[in-house]
Amino acid sequence: MNEISLPAIGAMLRAYVKKHRIYQSAWARKAGQNEKTIARYQKRPDMRVSTLFRICQTLNYNFFREIAALLPSDMPPLTDNILQPRITDLEKQVHDLELQVKTLKEALELVGKK
């Protein structure tokens, strides 16, 4: 099995706040923490899930999705998509409607030829 390199969480945080021009002071106020703590977050190679979860809520961004995107595609999620049954049903409805449209077009062509 190929080893996947760990994402540098601090680098991800730094890139996000730089891109969105979020100041440490604003982030600290919103999180109820001091600026030194925020600065340390951005230097850490890893962190606890609970800490990252709170950061996601504070910054309104899903870093977990970004981390998951780094995993190979042959690692499917644990649970199935809860919308899959609805998607399958809608795909069947689309197929049925396409057949009906085709039938109606053929019928109109026959009527037009008479």
XYZ file of C-alpha atoms in Angstrom:
114
model
C 0.000 0.000 0.000
C 1.319 3.446 -0.920
C 1.760 5.794 1.987
C -0.022 9.116 1.568
C 1.802 12.118 2.937
C -0.011 13.926 5.711
C -1.469 17.296 4.827
C 0.066 20.208 6.700
C -2.960 21.614 8.488
C -1.244 24.865 9.413
C -0.298 25.482 5.786
C -3.908 24.859 4.737
C -5.105 27.369 7.317
C -2.495 29.946 6.248
C -3.429 29.553 2.582
C -7.135 29.949 3.340
C -6.797 33.048 5.523
C -4.360 34.628 3.054
C -6.681 33.986 0.107
C -9.685 35.382 1.974
C -7.728 38.164 3.672
C -8.739 37.164 7.179
C -6.744 38.927 9.874
C -5.548 36.995 12.897
C -7.112 39.606 15.141
C -10.539 39.162 13.519
C -10.255 35.375 13.660
C -9.180 35.542 17.313
C -12.111 37.790 18.261
C -14.605 35.564 16.463
C -13.161 32.426 18.091
C -12.807 33.994 21.531
C -9.074 33.263 21.562
C -5.921 35.330 21.551
C -3.889 36.095 18.446
C -0.924 33.994 19.600
C -3.123 30.894 19.608
C -4.299 31.671 16.079
C -0.696 32.180 14.949
C 0.262 28.809 16.459
C -2.580 27.075 14.612
C -1.132 28.294 11.340
C 2.290 26.823 12.149
C 1.147 23.380 13.274
C 1.651 20.363 11.021
C -1.365 18.636 12.585
C -4.039 19.164 15.220
C -6.870 17.501 17.054
C -10.075 16.910 15.159
C -12.042 18.873 17.765
C -9.785 21.904 17.261
C -10.067 21.741 13.481
C -13.832 21.294 13.793
C -14.091 24.525 15.805
C -11.860 26.314 13.280
C -14.158 25.129 10.461
C -17.127 26.613 12.296
C -15.334 29.865 13.055
C -14.057 30.410 9.512
C -17.175 28.907 7.899
C -15.090 26.560 5.720
C -14.901 22.757 5.588
C -11.205 21.890 5.890
C -12.175 18.236 6.326
C -13.467 18.162 2.747
C -10.163 19.608 1.565
C -8.290 16.916 3.501
C -10.594 14.186 2.144
C -9.902 15.373 -1.401
C -6.242 14.474 -0.859
C -7.132 10.819 -0.285
C -7.133 8.370 -3.200
C -10.421 7.877 -5.027
C -10.420 4.167 -4.180
C -11.187 5.125 -0.573
C -14.951 5.566 -0.742
C -16.835 7.250 2.099
C -18.054 5.036 4.908
C -21.713 5.723 4.208
C -23.581 5.744 0.944
C -25.014 8.922 -0.445
C -28.415 9.264 1.233
C -29.726 10.882 -1.944
C -28.753 7.952 -4.197
C -32.209 6.290 -4.145
C -33.796 9.600 -5.156
C -31.184 10.131 -7.885
C -31.830 6.633 -9.259
C -35.584 7.282 -9.257
C -35.155 10.606 -11.070
C -32.837 9.024 -13.647
C -35.530 6.402 -14.365
C -38.144 9.152 -14.719
C -35.908 11.018 -17.173
C -35.439 7.838 -19.209
C -39.202 7.217 -19.282
C -39.888 10.812 -20.321
C -37.294 10.602 -23.104
C -39.078 7.491 -24.441
C -42.422 9.300 -24.308
C -40.997 12.289 -26.198
C -39.550 9.981 -28.850
C -42.915 8.209 -29.226
C -44.786 11.513 -29.496
C -42.375 12.816 -32.134
C -42.844 9.643 -34.183
C -46.634 9.950 -33.853
C -46.531 13.603 -34.969
C -44.431 12.670 -37.990
C -47.005 10.045 -38.985
C -49.871 12.537 -38.580
C -47.947 15.115 -40.630
C -47.459 12.674 -43.497
C -51.211 12.045 -43.895
